[in-house]
Amino acid sequence: MTLSKKLIISFIFTIIISISITSFMSNTMINRKFDSYLIEEQKIKFERIRNEINNTFIEKGTTISNEDLAEFAASEGIYIEINDVNNKMLCHSNNKNLLNRGMMGMGNMMRHHMMMNQNGNYVEKTFNLLDGDNIIGNLVIGYIDNSHLTESALIFKDTLSTAFVISGIIAVIVGLIVSVFMSKSLTNPLVHITSTANEMRIGNLSSRSNVQTNTIEVKELSNSINFLAETLEKQEGLRKRYASDIAHELRTPLTTLKSYLEAIIDDVWEPSEEHLSILMEEVNRLTKLVEDLRYTFESSEAHPVLNKTKINISRELENIISTFKPLYLYEKYSLESSIEEDVEVVMDSDKLKQIIVNLLSNAMRYLKDNGKVMVSLSNENNLVKITVEDNGIGIKKEDLPYIFERFYRADISRNKETGGTGLGLSIIKNLVEAHEGNIYVESEFGKGTKFIVELPRGSFIFD
């Protein structure tokens, strides 16, 4: 069953139940109150009859006749009997048997009322007849116990019941119309969102959900589907680019190896030490590329295995910088440092070396004449902050958001003399995040680049 049908059925069912309960309770309470009102009116009526009979009895005394009472009793639809103080019958309306059997004509009472009276019970009430404070006799009034339900009362009750039924039918019809409108306003956007999701499932990642709705949850669902589509589209683009980059990075050394080997096989080159060294260089480059590729994909799927120990990061950084200084001097570059002394952290020392080596190698690769790199270490708010800043060629603003992605290189040509595999920064980011740290980059094209690494010092370094 569709959501629209479920909503309509649920809405109508709720309306019917609500109207039924409301009608039943209202009808019951109103009828009960109305019956009480009619019974009270009947008491007032009997009191009026008693007063009239009392006055007539005072005037006529024992000379009052059955005929005097018969007409009056017939008009009121009751039986009347007058007894003296000794309870001896003096006169009566002569209609007791007819009234008791439900056969008495009641003047203006309609047939429905008479039928109800036939289902009632005959009862009698006794009233004192008084002359001042003296009891001069008693009055017996006989009637059917449901005789208070007059024609007007029955019409009112029937009208009330009919009104509840008509109101219920109108409410159901209005509820049906409203539920159809509401269900459509809710399900139509969901149908559109489902259609968009199905388009995405078959590969159309450019499909978007454009729904017009005031329902916050549906709007958020539509935005989530669109965000998912955008993310998947970007991931698909990255996947294709990764495949292209991998093919390109592997093709270059393989093409070189193939060309050199073919030259040796065709006796164009001799298998000399120089030529074999070139081949070994390409093999090493290919091996490094494969290892970096394996590592970066493994580290993106699971955290690297860390061997954390308590280390003096100040000393570790100074040792790494000392190793790199001759390389920088050879290229006529400057490598300087500003290291806060005796800063201790809990981390994997090998991974620290891998992070710093990658950053220093990357910085040196893009330095210009009179290039300079500054390495800084500071302890700020229980965080260790490492900064590697250079005055190299910098990074263009449009390239900054992507530099930590695999294979991303601003150097489109991928010249092996000016760039590596494009995996180094991705590896660094994974290692830093594995230590629950963060890495940031600030750069201005043509002026230089600054990499900032923030690492937690560890939870038991002061033990």
CSV table of C-alpha atoms in Angstrom, one decimal:
chain,number,residue,atom,x,y,z
A,1,MET,CA,0.0,0.0,0.0
A,2,THR,CA,1.3,3.4,-0.9
A,3,LEU,CA,2.0,6.0,1.7
A,4,SER,CA,-0.7,8.3,0.3
A,5,LYS,CA,-3.4,5.6,0.7
A,6,LYS,CA,-2.1,4.8,4.2
A,7,LEU,CA,-2.3,8.4,5.2
A,8,ILE,CA,-5.8,8.8,3.8
A,9,ILE,CA,-7.1,5.6,5.4
A,10,SER,CA,-5.5,6.5,8.8
A,11,PHE,CA,-6.9,10.1,8.6
A,12,ILE,CA,-10.4,8.9,7.7
A,13,PHE,CA,-10.3,6.2,10.3
A,14,THR,CA,-9.3,8.7,13.0
A,15,ILE,CA,-12.0,11.1,12.0
A,16,ILE,CA,-14.7,8.4,12.1
A,17,ILE,CA,-13.6,7.1,15.5
A,18,SER,CA,-13.4,10.7,16.8
A,19,ILE,CA,-16.8,11.7,15.4
A,20,SER,CA,-18.4,8.4,16.7
A,21,ILE,CA,-17.0,8.9,20.2
A,22,THR,CA,-17.9,12.6,20.3
A,23,SER,CA,-21.4,11.9,18.9
A,24,PHE,CA,-22.1,9.1,21.3
A,25,MET,CA,-20.9,11.0,24.4
A,26,SER,CA,-22.6,14.2,23.4
A,27,ASN,CA,-25.9,12.5,22.5
A,28,THR,CA,-25.9,10.5,25.7
A,29,MET,CA,-25.1,13.4,27.9
A,30,ILE,CA,-27.6,15.7,26.1
A,31,ASN,CA,-30.4,13.1,26.2
A,32,ARG,CA,-29.7,12.4,29.9
A,33,LYS,CA,-29.9,16.1,30.7
A,34,PHE,CA,-32.9,16.6,28.5
A,35,ASP,CA,-34.7,13.6,30.2
A,36,SER,CA,-34.0,15.1,33.6
A,37,TYR,CA,-35.4,18.4,32.3
A,38,LEU,CA,-38.6,16.7,31.1
A,39,ILE,CA,-39.0,14.7,34.3
A,40,GLU,CA,-38.7,18.0,36.2
A,41,GLU,CA,-41.3,19.6,33.9
A,42,GLN,CA,-43.6,16.6,34.6
A,43,LYS,CA,-43.3,17.1,38.3
A,44,ILE,CA,-44.2,20.8,37.8
A,45,LYS,CA,-47.2,19.6,35.6
A,46,PHE,CA,-48.4,17.2,38.3
A,47,GLU,CA,-48.1,19.9,40.9
A,48,ARG,CA,-50.2,22.2,38.7
A,49,ILE,CA,-52.8,19.4,38.3
A,50,ARG,CA,-52.8,18.8,42.0
A,51,ASN,CA,-53.5,22.5,42.7
A,52,GLU,CA,-56.3,22.6,40.1
A,53,ILE,CA,-57.9,19.4,41.5
A,54,ASN,CA,-57.4,20.7,45.0
A,55,ASN,CA,-59.3,24.0,44.3
A,56,THR,CA,-62.1,22.1,42.5
A,57,PHE,CA,-62.4,19.6,45.4
A,58,ILE,CA,-62.6,22.5,47.9
A,59,GLU,CA,-65.4,24.1,45.8
A,60,LYS,CA,-67.5,21.0,45.1
A,61,GLY,CA,-66.5,18.7,47.9
A,62,THR,CA,-67.9,15.2,47.7
A,63,THR,CA,-70.2,16.3,44.8
A,64,ILE,CA,-67.4,16.1,42.4
A,65,SER,CA,-68.2,13.5,39.7
A,66,ASN,CA,-66.3,11.1,37.4
A,67,GLU,CA,-67.3,13.2,34.5
A,68,ASP,CA,-65.6,16.3,36.0
A,69,LEU,CA,-62.3,14.3,36.1
A,70,ALA,CA,-62.6,12.4,32.8
A,71,GLU,CA,-62.3,15.3,30.4
A,72,PHE,CA,-59.5,16.8,32.4
A,73,ALA,CA,-57.6,13.4,32.6
A,74,ALA,CA,-58.0,12.8,28.9
A,75,SER,CA,-56.6,16.1,28.0
A,76,GLU,CA,-53.6,15.6,30.2
A,77,GLY,CA,-53.1,11.9,29.2
A,78,ILE,CA,-53.3,10.7,32.8
A,79,TYR,CA,-55.6,8.8,35.2
A,80,ILE,CA,-57.1,10.8,38.1
A,81,GLU,CA,-58.6,9.4,41.3
A,82,ILE,CA,-59.8,11.3,44.4
A,83,ASN,CA,-60.0,9.6,47.8
A,84,ASP,CA,-61.3,10.9,51.2
A,85,VAL,CA,-59.1,11.1,54.3
A,86,ASN,CA,-59.9,7.4,55.0
A,87,ASN,CA,-58.7,6.5,51.6
A,88,LYS,CA,-62.1,5.7,50.3
A,89,MET,CA,-62.6,6.4,46.6
A,90,LEU,CA,-64.9,9.3,45.9
A,91,CYS,CA,-64.5,9.6,42.1
A,92,HIS,CA,-62.1,8.7,39.2
A,93,SER,CA,-61.6,9.5,35.6
A,94,ASN,CA,-62.6,6.0,34.5
A,95,ASN,CA,-59.7,5.5,32.1
A,96,LYS,CA,-57.3,3.5,34.3
A,97,ASN,CA,-57.6,0.2,32.4
A,98,LEU,CA,-57.2,1.9,29.0
A,99,LEU,CA,-54.1,3.8,30.2
A,100,ASN,CA,-52.6,0.7,31.8
A,101,ARG,CA,-53.0,-1.2,28.5
A,102,GLY,CA,-51.7,1.6,26.4
A,103,MET,CA,-55.0,1.9,24.5
A,104,MET,CA,-55.9,5.4,25.7
A,105,GLY,CA,-56.1,8.1,23.1
A,106,MET,CA,-53.9,11.0,24.0
A,107,GLY,CA,-55.2,13.8,21.9
A,108,ASN,CA,-52.2,15.5,20.4
A,109,MET,CA,-49.7,12.7,21.1
A,110,MET,CA,-48.4,11.2,17.8
A,111,ARG,CA,-48.3,7.6,16.9
A,112,HIS,CA,-44.5,7.2,17.7
A,113,HIS,CA,-45.2,8.6,21.2
A,114,MET,CA,-48.1,6.2,21.7
A,115,MET,CA,-45.9,3.2,20.7
A,116,MET,CA,-43.3,4.3,23.2
A,117,ASN,CA,-46.0,4.6,25.9
A,118,GLN,CA,-47.1,1.1,25.2
A,119,ASN,CA,-43.6,0.0,26.1
A,120,GLY,CA,-43.6,1.9,29.4
A,121,ASN,CA,-44.9,0.9,32.8
A,122,TYR,CA,-48.0,2.2,34.5
A,123,VAL,CA,-47.2,4.0,37.8
A,124,GLU,CA,-49.2,6.1,40.3
A,125,LYS,CA,-48.3,9.0,42.5
A,126,THR,CA,-50.3,10.2,45.5
A,127,PHE,CA,-50.7,13.8,46.5
A,128,ASN,CA,-52.5,15.3,49.6
A,129,LEU,CA,-55.5,17.6,49.0
A,130,LEU,CA,-55.4,20.4,51.5
A,131,ASP,CA,-57.8,23.0,52.8
A,132,GLY,CA,-55.4,25.4,54.5
A,133,ASP,CA,-53.3,23.2,56.7
A,134,ASN,CA,-55.9,20.5,56.9
A,135,ILE,CA,-55.8,17.3,54.8
A,136,ILE,CA,-59.2,16.8,53.3
A,137,GLY,CA,-58.4,13.9,50.9
A,138,ASN,CA,-55.8,12.6,48.6
A,139,LEU,CA,-55.2,12.7,44.8
A,140,VAL,CA,-53.9,9.7,42.9
A,141,ILE,CA,-52.4,10.4,39.4
A,142,GLY,CA,-51.7,7.4,37.2
A,143,TYR,CA,-49.4,7.7,34.2
A,144,ILE,CA,-47.0,5.8,32.0
A,145,ASP,CA,-43.4,6.2,33.3
A,146,ASN,CA,-42.1,7.4,30.0
A,147,SER,CA,-45.0,9.7,29.3
A,148,HIS,CA,-42.7,12.7,29.8
A,149,LEU,CA,-41.4,12.0,26.2
A,150,THR,CA,-43.9,14.3,24.5
A,151,GLU,CA,-44.1,14.8,20.7
A,152,SER,CA,-41.9,17.9,20.9
A,153,ALA,CA,-39.3,16.0,23.0
A,154,LEU,CA,-39.2,13.1,20.5
A,155,ILE,CA,-38.8,15.5,17.6
A,156,PHE,CA,-36.0,17.3,19.4
A,157,LYS,CA,-34.2,14.0,20.1
A,158,ASP,CA,-34.7,12.8,16.6
A,159,THR,CA,-33.4,16.1,15.2
A,160,LEU,CA,-30.4,15.9,17.5
A,161,SER,CA,-29.5,12.4,16.4
A,162,THR,CA,-30.0,13.3,12.8
A,163,ALA,CA,-27.8,16.4,13.3
A,164,PHE,CA,-25.0,14.3,14.7
A,165,VAL,CA,-25.3,11.8,11.8
A,166,ILE,CA,-25.2,14.6,9.2
A,167,SER,CA,-22.3,16.3,11.0
A,168,GLY,CA,-20.4,13.1,11.0
A,169,ILE,CA,-21.0,12.5,7.3
A,170,ILE,CA,-19.9,16.1,6.5
A,171,ALA,CA,-16.8,15.7,8.7
A,172,VAL,CA,-15.8,12.5,7.0
A,173,ILE,CA,-16.2,14.1,3.5
A,174,VAL,CA,-14.3,17.2,4.6
A,175,GLY,CA,-11.7,14.9,6.2
A,176,LEU,CA,-11.4,12.9,3.1
A,177,ILE,CA,-10.8,16.0,1.0
A,178,VAL,CA,-8.2,17.4,3.5
A,179,SER,CA,-6.5,14.1,3.8
A,180,VAL,CA,-6.1,13.7,0.1
A,181,PHE,CA,-4.7,17.2,-0.2
A,182,MET,CA,-2.3,16.7,2.8
A,183,SER,CA,-1.2,13.2,1.6
A,184,LYS,CA,-0.5,14.5,-1.9
A,185,SER,CA,1.5,17.5,-0.5
A,186,LEU,CA,3.6,15.1,1.5
A,187,THR,CA,3.9,12.1,-0.8
A,188,ASN,CA,4.5,14.0,-4.1
A,189,PRO,CA,7.9,15.4,-2.9
A,190,LEU,CA,8.8,11.9,-1.5
A,191,VAL,CA,7.9,10.4,-4.9
A,192,HIS,CA,10.2,13.0,-6.6
A,193,ILE,CA,13.0,12.2,-4.1
A,194,THR,CA,12.6,8.5,-4.7
A,195,SER,CA,12.8,9.1,-8.5
A,196,THR,CA,16.0,11.1,-7.9
A,197,ALA,CA,17.4,8.3,-5.8
A,198,ASN,CA,16.6,5.7,-8.5
A,199,GLU,CA,18.3,7.9,-11.1
A,200,MET,CA,21.4,7.9,-8.8
A,201,ARG,CA,21.2,4.2,-8.4
A,202,ILE,CA,21.4,3.6,-12.2
A,203,GLY,CA,24.4,5.9,-12.5
A,204,ASN,CA,22.9,9.4,-13.2
A,205,LEU,CA,24.7,11.2,-10.4
A,206,SER,CA,23.9,14.6,-12.0
A,207,SER,CA,20.2,14.1,-11.0
A,208,ARG,CA,19.0,16.5,-8.3
A,209,SER,CA,15.8,16.7,-6.2
A,210,ASN,CA,14.1,20.0,-6.5
A,211,VAL,CA,11.0,19.8,-4.3
A,212,GLN,CA,8.7,22.6,-3.3
A,213,THR,CA,7.5,21.9,0.2
A,214,ASN,CA,7.0,23.6,3.6
A,215,THR,CA,7.6,20.4,5.5
A,216,ILE,CA,11.0,20.7,7.2
A,217,GLU,CA,11.7,17.0,7.4
A,218,VAL,CA,11.0,16.5,3.7
A,219,LYS,CA,13.0,19.5,2.8
A,220,GLU,CA,16.0,18.2,4.8
A,221,LEU,CA,15.6,14.8,3.2
A,222,SER,CA,15.7,16.4,-0.3
A,223,ASN,CA,18.8,18.4,0.7
A,224,SER,CA,20.4,15.2,2.0
A,225,ILE,CA,19.7,13.4,-1.2
A,226,ASN,CA,21.2,16.3,-3.2
A,227,PHE,CA,24.3,16.4,-0.9
A,228,LEU,CA,24.7,12.7,-1.4
A,229,ALA,CA,24.4,13.0,-5.1
A,230,GLU,CA,27.0,15.8,-5.1
A,231,THR,CA,29.3,13.8,-2.9
A,232,LEU,CA,29.0,10.7,-5.1
A,233,GLU,CA,29.5,12.7,-8.2
A,234,LYS,CA,32.7,14.2,-6.8
A,235,GLN,CA,33.9,10.8,-5.6
A,236,GLU,CA,33.2,9.4,-9.1
A,237,GLY,CA,35.2,12.2,-10.6
A,238,LEU,CA,38.0,11.5,-8.1
A,239,ARG,CA,37.8,7.8,-8.8
A,240,LYS,CA,38.2,8.4,-12.6
A,241,ARG,CA,41.0,10.9,-11.9
A,242,TYR,CA,42.7,8.4,-9.6
A,243,ALA,CA,42.5,5.7,-12.3
A,244,SER,CA,43.9,8.1,-14.8
A,245,ASP,CA,46.7,9.3,-12.4
A,246,ILE,CA,47.7,5.7,-11.5
A,247,ALA,CA,47.8,4.8,-15.1
A,248,HIS,CA,49.9,7.9,-15.9
A,249,GLU,CA,52.3,7.4,-13.0
A,250,LEU,CA,52.8,3.7,-13.8
A,251,ARG,CA,53.1,4.3,-17.5
A,252,THR,CA,56.0,6.7,-17.3
A,253,PRO,CA,58.6,4.4,-15.6
A,254,LEU,CA,57.3,1.4,-17.5
A,255,THR,CA,57.6,3.2,-20.8
A,256,THR,CA,61.2,4.2,-19.9
A,257,LEU,CA,62.1,0.6,-18.9
A,258,LYS,CA,60.6,-0.8,-22.0
A,259,SER,CA,62.4,1.7,-24.2
A,260,TYR,CA,65.8,1.1,-22.5
A,261,LEU,CA,65.4,-2.7,-22.6
A,262,GLU,CA,64.4,-2.6,-26.2
A,263,ALA,CA,67.4,-0.5,-27.0
A,264,ILE,CA,69.6,-3.1,-25.2
A,265,ILE,CA,67.9,-6.0,-27.0
A,266,ASP,CA,68.3,-4.3,-30.4
A,267,ASP,CA,72.0,-3.7,-29.6
A,268,VAL,CA,71.4,0.1,-29.7
A,269,TRP,CA,72.6,0.3,-26.1
A,270,GLU,CA,75.2,-1.8,-24.4
A,271,PRO,CA,74.3,-3.3,-21.0
A,272,SER,CA,76.8,-1.0,-19.3
A,273,GLU,CA,76.8,0.0,-15.7
A,274,GLU,CA,75.5,3.5,-16.6
A,275,HIS,CA,72.6,2.1,-18.6
A,276,LEU,CA,71.8,-0.5,-16.0
A,277,SER,CA,71.9,2.3,-13.3
A,278,ILE,CA,69.2,4.2,-15.3
A,279,LEU,CA,67.1,1.1,-15.4
A,280,MET,CA,67.6,0.5,-11.7
A,281,GLU,CA,66.6,4.1,-11.0
A,282,GLU,CA,63.3,3.6,-12.9
A,283,VAL,CA,62.7,0.3,-11.1
A,284,ASN,CA,63.3,2.1,-7.7
A,285,ARG,CA,60.9,4.9,-8.8
A,286,LEU,CA,58.3,2.4,-9.8
A,287,THR,CA,58.8,0.4,-6.5
A,288,LYS,CA,58.4,3.6,-4.5
A,289,LEU,CA,55.3,4.6,-6.4
A,290,VAL,CA,53.7,1.2,-5.7
A,291,GLU,CA,54.6,1.2,-2.0
A,292,ASP,CA,53.2,4.7,-1.6
A,293,LEU,CA,50.1,3.8,-3.4
A,294,ARG,CA,49.6,0.7,-1.3
A,295,TYR,CA,50.2,2.6,1.9
A,296,THR,CA,47.9,5.5,1.1
A,297,PHE,CA,45.0,3.2,0.2
A,298,GLU,CA,45.5,1.0,3.3
A,299,SER,CA,45.7,4.0,5.6
A,300,SER,CA,42.5,5.5,4.2
A,301,GLU,CA,40.6,2.3,5.0
A,302,ALA,CA,42.0,1.7,8.5
A,303,HIS,CA,44.2,3.5,11.0
A,304,PRO,CA,47.9,2.8,10.6
A,305,VAL,CA,49.5,0.6,13.3
A,306,LEU,CA,51.2,2.9,15.7
A,307,ASN,CA,53.9,2.1,18.2
A,308,LYS,CA,53.4,5.0,20.6
A,309,THR,CA,56.1,5.8,23.1
A,310,LYS,CA,57.1,8.8,25.2
A,311,ILE,CA,59.7,10.7,23.1
A,312,ASN,CA,61.5,14.0,23.3
A,313,ILE,CA,60.1,15.6,20.1
A,314,SER,CA,62.5,18.5,20.3
A,315,ARG,CA,65.5,16.1,20.0
A,316,GLU,CA,63.9,14.1,17.3
A,317,LEU,CA,63.3,17.2,15.2
A,318,GLU,CA,66.8,18.4,15.6
A,319,ASN,CA,68.2,15.0,14.5
A,320,ILE,CA,66.0,15.0,11.4
A,321,ILE,CA,67.0,18.6,10.5
A,322,SER,CA,70.7,17.8,11.0
A,323,THR,CA,70.2,15.0,8.4
A,324,PHE,CA,68.6,17.3,5.9
A,325,LYS,CA,71.0,20.2,6.2
A,326,PRO,CA,73.7,18.8,3.9
A,327,LEU,CA,71.1,18.1,1.2
A,328,TYR,CA,69.9,21.7,1.5
A,329,LEU,CA,73.5,23.1,1.4
A,330,TYR,CA,74.3,21.0,-1.6
A,331,GLU,CA,71.3,22.6,-3.5
A,332,LYS,CA,72.4,26.0,-2.1
A,333,TYR,CA,69.3,26.3,0.1
A,334,SER,CA,69.0,27.3,3.8
A,335,LEU,CA,67.4,25.2,6.4
A,336,GLU,CA,66.8,26.9,9.8
A,337,SER,CA,65.0,25.9,12.9
A,338,SER,CA,63.4,27.4,16.1
A,339,ILE,CA,62.8,24.4,18.4
A,340,GLU,CA,61.4,24.7,21.9
A,341,GLU,CA,63.6,22.6,24.2
A,342,ASP,CA,62.6,19.4,25.9
A,343,VAL,CA,59.0,19.0,24.6
A,344,GLU,CA,57.8,15.5,25.2
A,345,VAL,CA,54.9,13.7,23.5
A,346,VAL,CA,53.5,10.3,23.2
A,347,MET,CA,53.6,9.2,19.6
A,348,ASP,CA,55.2,6.8,17.1
A,349,SER,CA,58.7,8.2,16.5
A,350,ASP,CA,59.0,6.4,13.1
A,351,LYS,CA,55.8,8.0,11.9
A,352,LEU,CA,57.0,11.4,13.2
A,353,LYS,CA,60.2,11.0,11.1
A,354,GLN,CA,58.1,10.1,8.0
A,355,ILE,CA,55.9,13.2,8.5
A,356,ILE,CA,58.8,15.6,8.8
A,357,VAL,CA,60.9,14.0,6.1
A,358,ASN,CA,58.0,14.2,3.6
A,359,LEU,CA,57.4,17.9,4.5
A,360,LEU,CA,61.1,18.8,4.2
A,361,SER,CA,61.6,16.9,1.0
A,362,ASN,CA,58.4,18.5,-0.5
A,363,ALA,CA,59.6,22.0,0.6
A,364,MET,CA,63.0,21.6,-0.9
A,365,ARG,CA,61.6,20.4,-4.2
A,366,TYR,CA,59.7,23.6,-4.8
A,367,LEU,CA,62.3,26.2,-3.6
A,368,LYS,CA,63.6,28.9,-5.8
A,369,ASP,CA,67.0,30.5,-5.9
A,370,ASN,CA,68.1,31.5,-2.4
A,371,GLY,CA,65.5,29.2,-1.0
A,372,LYS,CA,64.9,29.0,2.7
A,373,VAL,CA,62.9,26.7,5.0
A,374,MET,CA,62.2,27.4,8.6
A,375,VAL,CA,61.1,24.6,11.0
A,376,SER,CA,59.5,25.6,14.3
A,377,LEU,CA,58.3,23.7,17.4
A,378,SER,CA,56.2,25.1,20.2
A,379,ASN,CA,54.0,23.8,23.0
A,380,GLU,CA,50.6,25.5,23.1
A,381,ASN,CA,47.7,24.5,25.3
A,382,ASN,CA,48.8,20.9,25.6
A,383,LEU,CA,49.2,20.7,21.9
A,384,VAL,CA,52.5,20.4,20.0
A,385,LYS,CA,52.7,22.7,17.0
A,386,ILE,CA,55.2,22.0,14.3
A,387,THR,CA,55.5,24.5,11.5
A,388,VAL,CA,57.4,24.0,8.2
A,389,GLU,CA,57.6,27.3,6.3
A,390,ASP,CA,59.3,28.0,3.0
A,391,ASN,CA,59.7,30.8,0.5
A,392,GLY,CA,59.2,28.7,-2.5
A,393,ILE,CA,56.9,28.9,-5.5
A,394,GLY,CA,53.8,28.6,-3.3
A,395,ILE,CA,50.4,27.1,-4.2
A,396,LYS,CA,47.7,28.6,-6.2
A,397,LYS,CA,44.5,29.4,-4.3
A,398,GLU,CA,42.4,27.1,-6.4
A,399,ASP,CA,44.8,24.2,-5.7
A,400,LEU,CA,44.8,24.5,-1.9
A,401,PRO,CA,41.6,22.5,-1.2
A,402,TYR,CA,42.9,19.5,-3.0
A,403,ILE,CA,46.6,19.2,-2.1
A,404,PHE,CA,46.0,16.4,0.4
A,405,GLU,CA,44.2,14.2,-2.1
A,406,ARG,CA,46.0,11.3,-3.7
A,407,PHE,CA,47.9,12.1,-6.8
A,408,TYR,CA,46.9,15.7,-6.8
A,409,ARG,CA,49.7,17.9,-8.1
A,410,ALA,CA,49.6,21.5,-9.2
A,411,ASP,CA,52.3,20.5,-11.8
A,412,ILE,CA,49.9,19.1,-14.4
A,413,SER,CA,52.8,17.8,-16.5
A,414,ARG,CA,54.0,15.6,-13.6
A,415,ASN,CA,57.6,16.3,-14.5
A,416,LYS,CA,59.6,13.8,-12.4
A,417,GLU,CA,62.3,16.3,-12.0
A,418,THR,CA,60.0,18.8,-10.2
A,419,GLY,CA,57.5,16.6,-8.4
A,420,GLY,CA,57.0,13.2,-6.7
A,421,THR,CA,54.2,10.8,-7.0
A,422,GLY,CA,51.6,13.1,-5.6
A,423,LEU,CA,51.0,10.8,-2.6
A,424,GLY,CA,53.3,12.3,0.0
A,425,LEU,CA,50.8,14.9,1.4
A,426,SER,CA,48.0,12.3,1.5
A,427,ILE,CA,50.3,10.0,3.5
A,428,ILE,CA,51.2,12.8,5.9
A,429,LYS,CA,47.6,13.7,6.5
A,430,ASN,CA,46.7,10.1,7.3
A,431,LEU,CA,49.6,9.8,9.7
A,432,VAL,CA,48.7,13.0,11.5
A,433,GLU,CA,45.1,12.1,11.8
A,434,ALA,CA,46.1,8.6,13.1
A,435,HIS,CA,47.7,10.5,16.0
A,436,GLU,CA,44.4,12.4,16.5
A,437,GLY,CA,46.1,15.6,15.2
A,438,ASN,CA,45.4,18.1,12.4
A,439,ILE,CA,47.4,19.5,9.6
A,440,TYR,CA,46.8,22.8,7.9
A,441,VAL,CA,48.3,24.7,5.0
A,442,GLU,CA,48.7,28.4,4.3
A,443,SER,CA,50.2,29.5,1.0
A,444,GLU,CA,50.4,32.5,-1.4
A,445,PHE,CA,51.4,31.7,-5.0
A,446,GLY,CA,54.9,33.1,-5.7
A,447,LYS,CA,55.7,33.8,-2.1
A,448,GLY,CA,55.8,30.6,-0.2
A,449,THR,CA,54.0,27.9,1.8
A,450,LYS,CA,53.5,27.1,5.5
A,451,PHE,CA,52.4,23.6,6.7
A,452,ILE,CA,51.2,23.5,10.3
A,453,VAL,CA,51.0,20.2,12.2
A,454,GLU,CA,49.2,20.0,15.6
A,455,LEU,CA,49.6,16.9,17.7
A,456,PRO,CA,48.3,16.1,21.2
A,457,ARG,CA,51.0,15.6,23.7
A,458,GLY,CA,49.4,12.4,25.1
A,459,SER,CA,47.5,11.4,28.3
A,460,PHE,CA,50.2,9.9,30.4
A,461,ILE,CA,53.2,12.1,29.7
A,462,PHE,CA,53.3,13.6,33.2
A,463,ASP,CA,53.1,10.2,35.0
